[in-house]
PDB file of C-alpha atoms in Angstrom:
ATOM      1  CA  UNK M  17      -9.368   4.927   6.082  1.00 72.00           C
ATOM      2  CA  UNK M  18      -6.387   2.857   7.606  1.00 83.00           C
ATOM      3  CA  UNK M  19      -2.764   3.682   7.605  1.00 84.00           C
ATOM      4  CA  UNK M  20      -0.411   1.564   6.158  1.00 82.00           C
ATOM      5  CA  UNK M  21       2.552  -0.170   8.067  1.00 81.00           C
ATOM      6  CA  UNK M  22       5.589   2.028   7.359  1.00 78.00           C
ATOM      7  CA  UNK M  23       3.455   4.619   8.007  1.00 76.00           C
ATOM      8  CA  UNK M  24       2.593   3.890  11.520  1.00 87.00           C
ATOM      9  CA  UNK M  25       6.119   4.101  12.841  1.00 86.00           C
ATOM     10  CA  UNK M  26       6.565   7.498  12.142  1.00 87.00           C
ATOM     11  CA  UNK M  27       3.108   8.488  13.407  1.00 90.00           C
ATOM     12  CA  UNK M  28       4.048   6.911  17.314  1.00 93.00           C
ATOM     13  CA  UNK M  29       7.614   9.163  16.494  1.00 92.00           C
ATOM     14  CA  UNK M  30       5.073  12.027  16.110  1.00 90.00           C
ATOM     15  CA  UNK M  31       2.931  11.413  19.105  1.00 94.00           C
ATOM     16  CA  UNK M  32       6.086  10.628  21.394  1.00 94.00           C
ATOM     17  CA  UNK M  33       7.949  13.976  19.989  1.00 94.00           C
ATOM     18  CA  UNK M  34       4.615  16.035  20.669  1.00 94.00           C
ATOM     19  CA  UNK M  35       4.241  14.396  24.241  1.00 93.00           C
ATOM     20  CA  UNK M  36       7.902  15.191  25.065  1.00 94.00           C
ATOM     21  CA  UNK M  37       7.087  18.843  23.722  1.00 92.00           C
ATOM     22  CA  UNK M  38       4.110  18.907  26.040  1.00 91.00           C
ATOM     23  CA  UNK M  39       6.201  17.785  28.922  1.00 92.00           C
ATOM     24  CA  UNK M  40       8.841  20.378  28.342  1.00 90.00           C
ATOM     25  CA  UNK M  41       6.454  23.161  28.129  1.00 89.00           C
ATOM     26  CA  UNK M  42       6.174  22.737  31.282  1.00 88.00           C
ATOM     27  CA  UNK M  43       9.926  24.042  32.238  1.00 89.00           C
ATOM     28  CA  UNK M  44      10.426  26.205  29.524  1.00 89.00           C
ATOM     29  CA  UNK M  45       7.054  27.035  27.874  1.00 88.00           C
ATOM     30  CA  UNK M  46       8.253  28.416  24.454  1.00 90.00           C
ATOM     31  CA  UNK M  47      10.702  25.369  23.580  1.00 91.00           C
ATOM     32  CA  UNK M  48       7.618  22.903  25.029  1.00 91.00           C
ATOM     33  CA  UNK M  49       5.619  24.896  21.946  1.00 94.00           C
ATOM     34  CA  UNK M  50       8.124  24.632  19.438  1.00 95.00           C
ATOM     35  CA  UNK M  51       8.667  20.874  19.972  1.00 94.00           C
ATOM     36  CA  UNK M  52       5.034  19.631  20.475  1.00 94.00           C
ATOM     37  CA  UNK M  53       3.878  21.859  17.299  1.00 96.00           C
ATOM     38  CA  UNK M  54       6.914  19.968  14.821  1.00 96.00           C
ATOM     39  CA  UNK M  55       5.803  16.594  16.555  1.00 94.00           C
ATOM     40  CA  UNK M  56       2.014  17.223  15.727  1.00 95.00           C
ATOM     41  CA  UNK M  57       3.303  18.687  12.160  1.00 96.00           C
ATOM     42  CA  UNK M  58       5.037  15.587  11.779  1.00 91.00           C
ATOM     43  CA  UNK M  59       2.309  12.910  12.971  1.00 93.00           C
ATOM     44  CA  UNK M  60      -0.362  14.871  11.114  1.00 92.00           C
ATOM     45  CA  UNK M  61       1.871  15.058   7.773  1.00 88.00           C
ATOM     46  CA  UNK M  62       2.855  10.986   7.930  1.00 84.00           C
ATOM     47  CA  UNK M  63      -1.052  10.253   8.730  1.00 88.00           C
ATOM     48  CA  UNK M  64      -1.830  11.853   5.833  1.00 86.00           C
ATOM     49  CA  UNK M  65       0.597  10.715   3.134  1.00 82.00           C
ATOM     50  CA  UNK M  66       0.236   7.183   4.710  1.00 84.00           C
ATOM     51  CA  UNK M  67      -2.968   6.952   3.877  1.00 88.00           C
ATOM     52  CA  UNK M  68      -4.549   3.158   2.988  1.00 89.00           C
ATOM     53  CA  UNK M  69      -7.926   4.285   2.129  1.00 90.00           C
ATOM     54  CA  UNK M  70     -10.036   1.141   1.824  1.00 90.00           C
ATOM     55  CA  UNK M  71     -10.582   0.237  -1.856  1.00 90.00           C
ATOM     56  CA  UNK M  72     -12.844  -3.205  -2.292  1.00 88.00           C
ATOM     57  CA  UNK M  73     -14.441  -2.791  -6.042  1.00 91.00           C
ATOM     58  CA  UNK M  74     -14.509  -6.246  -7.827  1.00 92.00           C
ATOM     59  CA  UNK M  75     -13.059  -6.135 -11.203  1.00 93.00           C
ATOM     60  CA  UNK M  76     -14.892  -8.049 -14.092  1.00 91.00           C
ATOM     61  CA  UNK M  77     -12.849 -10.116 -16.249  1.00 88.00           C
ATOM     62  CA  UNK M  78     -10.768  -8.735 -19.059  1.00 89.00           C
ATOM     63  CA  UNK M  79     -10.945  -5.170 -16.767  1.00 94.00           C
ATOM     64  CA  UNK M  80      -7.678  -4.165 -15.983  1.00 96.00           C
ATOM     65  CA  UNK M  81      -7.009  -1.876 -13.089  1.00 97.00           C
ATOM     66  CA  UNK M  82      -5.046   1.159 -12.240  1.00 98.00           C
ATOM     67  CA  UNK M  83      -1.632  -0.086 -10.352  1.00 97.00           C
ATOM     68  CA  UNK M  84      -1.212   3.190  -8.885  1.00 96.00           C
ATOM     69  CA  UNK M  85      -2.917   6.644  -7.882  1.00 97.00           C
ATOM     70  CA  UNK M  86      -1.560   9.751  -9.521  1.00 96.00           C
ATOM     71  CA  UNK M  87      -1.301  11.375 -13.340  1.00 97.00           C
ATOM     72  CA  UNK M  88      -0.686   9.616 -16.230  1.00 97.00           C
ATOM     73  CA  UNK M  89       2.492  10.556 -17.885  1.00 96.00           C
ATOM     74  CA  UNK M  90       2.466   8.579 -20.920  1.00 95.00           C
ATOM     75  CA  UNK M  91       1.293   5.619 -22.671  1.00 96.00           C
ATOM     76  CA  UNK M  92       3.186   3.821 -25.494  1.00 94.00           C
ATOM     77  CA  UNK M  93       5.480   1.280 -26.519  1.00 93.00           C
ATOM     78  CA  UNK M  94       9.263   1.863 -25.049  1.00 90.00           C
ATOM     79  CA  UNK M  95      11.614  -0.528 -26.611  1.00 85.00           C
ATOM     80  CA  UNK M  96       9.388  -3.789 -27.172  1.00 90.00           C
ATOM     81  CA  UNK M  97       6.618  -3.203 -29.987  1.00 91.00           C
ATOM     82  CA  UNK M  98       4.692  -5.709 -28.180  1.00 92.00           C
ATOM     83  CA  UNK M  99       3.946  -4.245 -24.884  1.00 94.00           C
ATOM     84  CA  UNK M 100       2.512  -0.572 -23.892  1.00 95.00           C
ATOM     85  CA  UNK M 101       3.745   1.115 -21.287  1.00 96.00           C
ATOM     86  CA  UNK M 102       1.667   3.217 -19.179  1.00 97.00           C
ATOM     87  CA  UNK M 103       3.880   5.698 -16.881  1.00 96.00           C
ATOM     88  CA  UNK M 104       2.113   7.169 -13.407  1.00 97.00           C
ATOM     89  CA  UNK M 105       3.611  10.228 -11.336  1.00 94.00           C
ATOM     90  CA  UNK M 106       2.670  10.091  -7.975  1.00 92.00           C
ATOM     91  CA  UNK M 107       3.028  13.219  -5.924  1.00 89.00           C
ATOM     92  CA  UNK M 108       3.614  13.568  -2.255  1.00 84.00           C
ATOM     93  CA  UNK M 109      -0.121  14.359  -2.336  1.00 89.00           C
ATOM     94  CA  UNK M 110      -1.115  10.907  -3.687  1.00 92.00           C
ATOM     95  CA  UNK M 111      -1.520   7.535  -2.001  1.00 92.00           C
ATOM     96  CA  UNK M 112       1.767   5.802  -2.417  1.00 90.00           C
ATOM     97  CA  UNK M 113       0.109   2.428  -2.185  1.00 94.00           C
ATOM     98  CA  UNK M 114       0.705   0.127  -5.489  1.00 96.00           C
ATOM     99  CA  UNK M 115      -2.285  -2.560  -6.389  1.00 97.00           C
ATOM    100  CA  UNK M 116      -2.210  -5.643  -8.644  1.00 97.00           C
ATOM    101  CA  UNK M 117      -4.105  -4.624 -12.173  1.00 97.00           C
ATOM    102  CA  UNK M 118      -4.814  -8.028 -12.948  1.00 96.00           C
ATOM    103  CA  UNK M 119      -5.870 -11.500 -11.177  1.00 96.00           C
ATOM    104  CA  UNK M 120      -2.774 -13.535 -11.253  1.00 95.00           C
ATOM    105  CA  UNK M 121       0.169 -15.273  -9.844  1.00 96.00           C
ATOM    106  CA  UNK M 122       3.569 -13.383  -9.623  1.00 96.00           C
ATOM    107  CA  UNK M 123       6.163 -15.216 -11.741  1.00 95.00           C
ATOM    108  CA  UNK M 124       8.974 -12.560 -10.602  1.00 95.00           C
ATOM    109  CA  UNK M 125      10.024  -9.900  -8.636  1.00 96.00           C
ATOM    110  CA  UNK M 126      13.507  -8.079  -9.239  1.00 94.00           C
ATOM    111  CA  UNK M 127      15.234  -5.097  -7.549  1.00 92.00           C
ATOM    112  CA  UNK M 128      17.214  -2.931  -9.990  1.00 87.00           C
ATOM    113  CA  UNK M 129      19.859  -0.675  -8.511  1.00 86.00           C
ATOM    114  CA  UNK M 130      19.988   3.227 -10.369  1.00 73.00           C
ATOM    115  CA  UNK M 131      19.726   6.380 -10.159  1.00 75.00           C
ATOM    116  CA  UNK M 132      17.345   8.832  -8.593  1.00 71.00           C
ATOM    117  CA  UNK M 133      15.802  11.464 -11.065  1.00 67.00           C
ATOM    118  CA  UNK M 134      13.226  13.559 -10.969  1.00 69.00           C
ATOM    119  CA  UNK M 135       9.806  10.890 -10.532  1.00 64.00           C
ATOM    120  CA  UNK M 136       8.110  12.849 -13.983  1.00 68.00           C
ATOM    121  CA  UNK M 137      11.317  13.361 -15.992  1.00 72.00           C
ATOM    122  CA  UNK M 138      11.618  10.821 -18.557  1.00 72.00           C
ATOM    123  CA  UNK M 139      14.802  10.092 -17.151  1.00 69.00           C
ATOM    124  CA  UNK M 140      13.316   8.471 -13.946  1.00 69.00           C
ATOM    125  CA  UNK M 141      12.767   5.443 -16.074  1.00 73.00           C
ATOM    126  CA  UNK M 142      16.604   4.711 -15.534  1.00 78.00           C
ATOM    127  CA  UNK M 143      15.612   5.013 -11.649  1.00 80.00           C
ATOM    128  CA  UNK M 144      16.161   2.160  -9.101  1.00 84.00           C
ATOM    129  CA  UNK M 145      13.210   0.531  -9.536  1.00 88.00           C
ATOM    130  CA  UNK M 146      11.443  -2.666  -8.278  1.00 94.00           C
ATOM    131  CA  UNK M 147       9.264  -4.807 -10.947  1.00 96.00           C
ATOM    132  CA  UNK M 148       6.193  -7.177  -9.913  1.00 97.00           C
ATOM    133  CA  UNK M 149       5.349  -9.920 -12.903  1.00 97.00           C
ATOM    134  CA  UNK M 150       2.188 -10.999 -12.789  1.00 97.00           C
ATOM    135  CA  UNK M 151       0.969 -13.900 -14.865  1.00 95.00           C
ATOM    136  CA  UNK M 152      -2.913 -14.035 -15.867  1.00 91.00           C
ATOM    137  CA  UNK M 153      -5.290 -15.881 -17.441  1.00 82.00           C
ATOM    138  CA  UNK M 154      -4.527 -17.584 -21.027  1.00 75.00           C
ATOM    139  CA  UNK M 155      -1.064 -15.781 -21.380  1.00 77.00           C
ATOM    140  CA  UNK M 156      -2.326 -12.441 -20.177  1.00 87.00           C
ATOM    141  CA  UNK M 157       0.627 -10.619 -18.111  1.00 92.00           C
ATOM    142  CA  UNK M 158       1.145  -7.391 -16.347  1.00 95.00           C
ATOM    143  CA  UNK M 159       4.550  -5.902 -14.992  1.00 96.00           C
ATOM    144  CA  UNK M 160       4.379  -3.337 -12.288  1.00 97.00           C
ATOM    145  CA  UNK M 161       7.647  -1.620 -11.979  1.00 95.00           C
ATOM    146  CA  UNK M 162       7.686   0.404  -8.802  1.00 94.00           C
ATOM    147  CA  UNK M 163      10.092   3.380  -9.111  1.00 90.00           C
ATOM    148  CA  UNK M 164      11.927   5.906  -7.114  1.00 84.00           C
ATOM    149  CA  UNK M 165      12.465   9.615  -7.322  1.00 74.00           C
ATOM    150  CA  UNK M 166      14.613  11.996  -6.145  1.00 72.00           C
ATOM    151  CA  UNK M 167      13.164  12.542  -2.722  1.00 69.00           C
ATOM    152  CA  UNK M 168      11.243   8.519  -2.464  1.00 60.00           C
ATOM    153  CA  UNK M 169      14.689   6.441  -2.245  1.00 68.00           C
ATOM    154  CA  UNK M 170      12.529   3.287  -0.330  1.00 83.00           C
ATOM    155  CA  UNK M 171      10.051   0.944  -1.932  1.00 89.00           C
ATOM    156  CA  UNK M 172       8.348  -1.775   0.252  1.00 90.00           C
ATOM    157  CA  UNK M 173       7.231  -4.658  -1.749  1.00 94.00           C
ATOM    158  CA  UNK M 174       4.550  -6.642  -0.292  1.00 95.00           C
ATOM    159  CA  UNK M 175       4.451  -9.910  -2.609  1.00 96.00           C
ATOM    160  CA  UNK M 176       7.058 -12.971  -3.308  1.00 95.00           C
ATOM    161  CA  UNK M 177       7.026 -15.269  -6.500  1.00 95.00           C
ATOM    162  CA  UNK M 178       4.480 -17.554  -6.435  1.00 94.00           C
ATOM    163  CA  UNK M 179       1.806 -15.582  -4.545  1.00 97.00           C
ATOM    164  CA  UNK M 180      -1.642 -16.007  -6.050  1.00 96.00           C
ATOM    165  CA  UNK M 181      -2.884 -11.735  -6.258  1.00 96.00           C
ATOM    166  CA  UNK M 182      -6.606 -10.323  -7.117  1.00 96.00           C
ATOM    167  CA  UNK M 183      -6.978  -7.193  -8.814  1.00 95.00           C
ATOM    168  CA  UNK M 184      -7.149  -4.057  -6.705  1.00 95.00           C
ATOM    169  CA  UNK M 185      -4.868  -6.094  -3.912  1.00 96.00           C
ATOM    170  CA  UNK M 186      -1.981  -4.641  -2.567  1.00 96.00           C
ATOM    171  CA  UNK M 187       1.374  -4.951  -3.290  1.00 97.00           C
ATOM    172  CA  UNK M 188       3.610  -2.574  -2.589  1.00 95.00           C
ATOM    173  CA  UNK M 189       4.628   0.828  -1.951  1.00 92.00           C
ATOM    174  CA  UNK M 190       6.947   3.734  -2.936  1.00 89.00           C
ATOM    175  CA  UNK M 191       7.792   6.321   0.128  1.00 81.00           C
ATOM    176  CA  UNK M 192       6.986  10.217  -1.264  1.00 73.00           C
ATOM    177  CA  UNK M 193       6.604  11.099  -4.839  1.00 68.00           C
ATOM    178  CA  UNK M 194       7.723   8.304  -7.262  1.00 86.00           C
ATOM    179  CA  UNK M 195       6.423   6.889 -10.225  1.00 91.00           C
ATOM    180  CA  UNK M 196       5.213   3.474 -11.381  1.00 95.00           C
ATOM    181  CA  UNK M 197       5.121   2.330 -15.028  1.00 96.00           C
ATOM    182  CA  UNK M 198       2.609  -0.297 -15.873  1.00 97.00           C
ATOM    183  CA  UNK M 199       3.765  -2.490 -18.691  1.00 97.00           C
ATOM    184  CA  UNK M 200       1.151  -4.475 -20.903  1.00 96.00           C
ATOM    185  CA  UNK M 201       0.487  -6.641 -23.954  1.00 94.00           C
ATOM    186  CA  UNK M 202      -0.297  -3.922 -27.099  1.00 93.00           C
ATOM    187  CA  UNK M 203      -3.529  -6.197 -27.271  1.00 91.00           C
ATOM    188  CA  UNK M 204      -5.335  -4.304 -24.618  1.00 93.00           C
ATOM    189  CA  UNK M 205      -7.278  -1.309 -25.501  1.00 94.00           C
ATOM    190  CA  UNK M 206      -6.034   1.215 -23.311  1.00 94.00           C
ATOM    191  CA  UNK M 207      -8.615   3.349 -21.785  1.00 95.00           C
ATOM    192  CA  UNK M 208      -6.256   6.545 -20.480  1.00 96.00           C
ATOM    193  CA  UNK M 209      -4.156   9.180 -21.996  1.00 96.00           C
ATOM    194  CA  UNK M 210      -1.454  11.408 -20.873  1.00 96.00           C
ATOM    195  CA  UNK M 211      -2.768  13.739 -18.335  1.00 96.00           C
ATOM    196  CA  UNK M 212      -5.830  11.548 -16.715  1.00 97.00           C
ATOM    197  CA  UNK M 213      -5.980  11.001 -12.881  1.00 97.00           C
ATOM    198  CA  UNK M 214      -6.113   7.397 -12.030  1.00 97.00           C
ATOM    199  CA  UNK M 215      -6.906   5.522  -8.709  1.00 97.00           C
ATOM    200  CA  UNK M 216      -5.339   2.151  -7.592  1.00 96.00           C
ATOM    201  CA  UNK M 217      -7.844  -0.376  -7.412  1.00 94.00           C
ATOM    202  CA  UNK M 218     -10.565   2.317  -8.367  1.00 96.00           C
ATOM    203  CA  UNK M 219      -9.278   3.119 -12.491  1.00 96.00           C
ATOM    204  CA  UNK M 220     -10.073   0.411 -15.275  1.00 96.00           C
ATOM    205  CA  UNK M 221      -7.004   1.461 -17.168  1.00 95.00           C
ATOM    206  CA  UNK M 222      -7.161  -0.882 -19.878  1.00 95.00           C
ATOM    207  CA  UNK M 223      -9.662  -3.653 -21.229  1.00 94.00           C
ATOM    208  CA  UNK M 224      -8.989  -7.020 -22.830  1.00 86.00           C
ATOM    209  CA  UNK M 225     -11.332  -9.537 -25.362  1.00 64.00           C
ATOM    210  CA  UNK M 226     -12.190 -12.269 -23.036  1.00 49.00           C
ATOM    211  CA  UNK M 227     -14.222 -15.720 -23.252  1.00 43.00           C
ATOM    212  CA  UNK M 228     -17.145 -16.003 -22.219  1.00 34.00           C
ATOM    213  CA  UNK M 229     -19.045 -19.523 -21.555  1.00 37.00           C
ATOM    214  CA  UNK M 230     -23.069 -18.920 -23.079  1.00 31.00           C
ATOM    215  CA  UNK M 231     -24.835 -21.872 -22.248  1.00 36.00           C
ATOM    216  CA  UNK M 232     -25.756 -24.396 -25.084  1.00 40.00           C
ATOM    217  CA  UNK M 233     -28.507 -26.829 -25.686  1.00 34.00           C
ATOM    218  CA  UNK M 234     -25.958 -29.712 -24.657  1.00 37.00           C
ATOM    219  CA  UNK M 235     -24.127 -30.104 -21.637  1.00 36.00           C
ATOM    220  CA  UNK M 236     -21.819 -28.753 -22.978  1.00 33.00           C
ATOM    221  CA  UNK M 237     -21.028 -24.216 -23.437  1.00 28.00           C
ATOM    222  CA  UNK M 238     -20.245 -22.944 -26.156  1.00 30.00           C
ATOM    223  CA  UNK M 239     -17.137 -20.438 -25.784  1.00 28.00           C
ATOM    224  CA  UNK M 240     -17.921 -17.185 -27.633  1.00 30.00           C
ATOM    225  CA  UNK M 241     -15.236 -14.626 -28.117  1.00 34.00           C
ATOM    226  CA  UNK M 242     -16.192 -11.284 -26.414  1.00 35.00           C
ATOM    227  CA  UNK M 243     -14.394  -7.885 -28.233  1.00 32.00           C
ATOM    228  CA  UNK M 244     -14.957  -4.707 -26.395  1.00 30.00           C
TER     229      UNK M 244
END
């Protein structure tokens, strides 16, 4: 269990409030309290919601995993009757890290200016928001749009265009509770429903038919057509 980068900065502002605190208590003991107890509040709060617990499972191909942890708010189509959308609320409870659900290479990342509603309200979808395109295998693509709330107003993105990703790597994250909508072809056979608790890296959200190469008697394979 690691803590990620943002979060480390405001752990050392922790410590170096609670050693201040400690130094002062020893003048005037009851301020020296009050100021070491908010700086260990503090340090122990950002350690926690910080959190980069490591997450190494291998997906198979065709698996598609969860870009976020948190509750599933929905999944269906939103505009475009070719691509689901699957929409995660992350509380302040949750890791806030975001993870690539597919092998890939990002095509593009844009940064949308908006507003900042509620993270669950269906409203939030209007939210600033950042979204990750990542393009797969034989036309397969996955958008992560990383979204903001009314308390998260910061998203850290950790990929540029071009970038080869793995699924279950990380990519980004969203400070305090957000949300993050996962957008898909309708091909793949979702595997959640409103309400589920999914990890990053951890979930298979959704599966896919894949090829698979079956040896032949030539040199040759044969390419079968796998349907889940």
């Amino acid at each position: 269990m690691g803590i990620s980068p943002e979060g480390m900065k405001l752990v050392l502002t922790g410590v170096i409030v609670s050693f201040l605190g400690f130094l002062l208590g020893t003048w005037v003991k009851w301020l020296g309290i009050s100021v070491f107890s908010i700086g260990a509040l503090f340090t122990l709060f950002s350690a926690y919601f910080f959190r980069d617990p490591e997450r190494d499972r291998v997906f198979a191909p065709g698996e598609i995993a969860s870009p976020a942890d948190g509750t599933v708010l929905s999944v269906k189509t939103e505009g475009d009757p070719d691509t689901v959308v699957v929409r995660i609320f992350l509380s302040v409870f949750n890791v806030h890290i975001q993870r690539s659900p597919i092998d890939g290479k990002i095509e593009d990342v844009s940064y949308t200016k908006g507003k900042f509603a509620i993270a669950y309200k269906p409203e939030a979808a209007e939210n600033e928001r950042n979204r990750i395109k990542i393009l797969g295998e034989q036309g397969l693509f996955a958008e992560v749009e990383q979204i903001t709330g009314a308390i998260a107003r910061r998203i850290a993105c950790y990929v540029q265009e071009g970038q080869e990703v793995k699924a279950g790597e990380k990519i980004g994250m969203i400070y305090f509770g957000s949300q993050v909508a996962l957008h898909l072809p309708t091909s793949v056979k979702m595997l959640v429903k409103p309400g589920n608790n999914v990890q990053a890296g951890e979930t298979i959200i959704g599966i896919i038919g894949r090829e698979v190469k079956i040896p032949g008697q030539d040199e040759s394979f044969k390419i079968q057509k796998e349907v889940y």
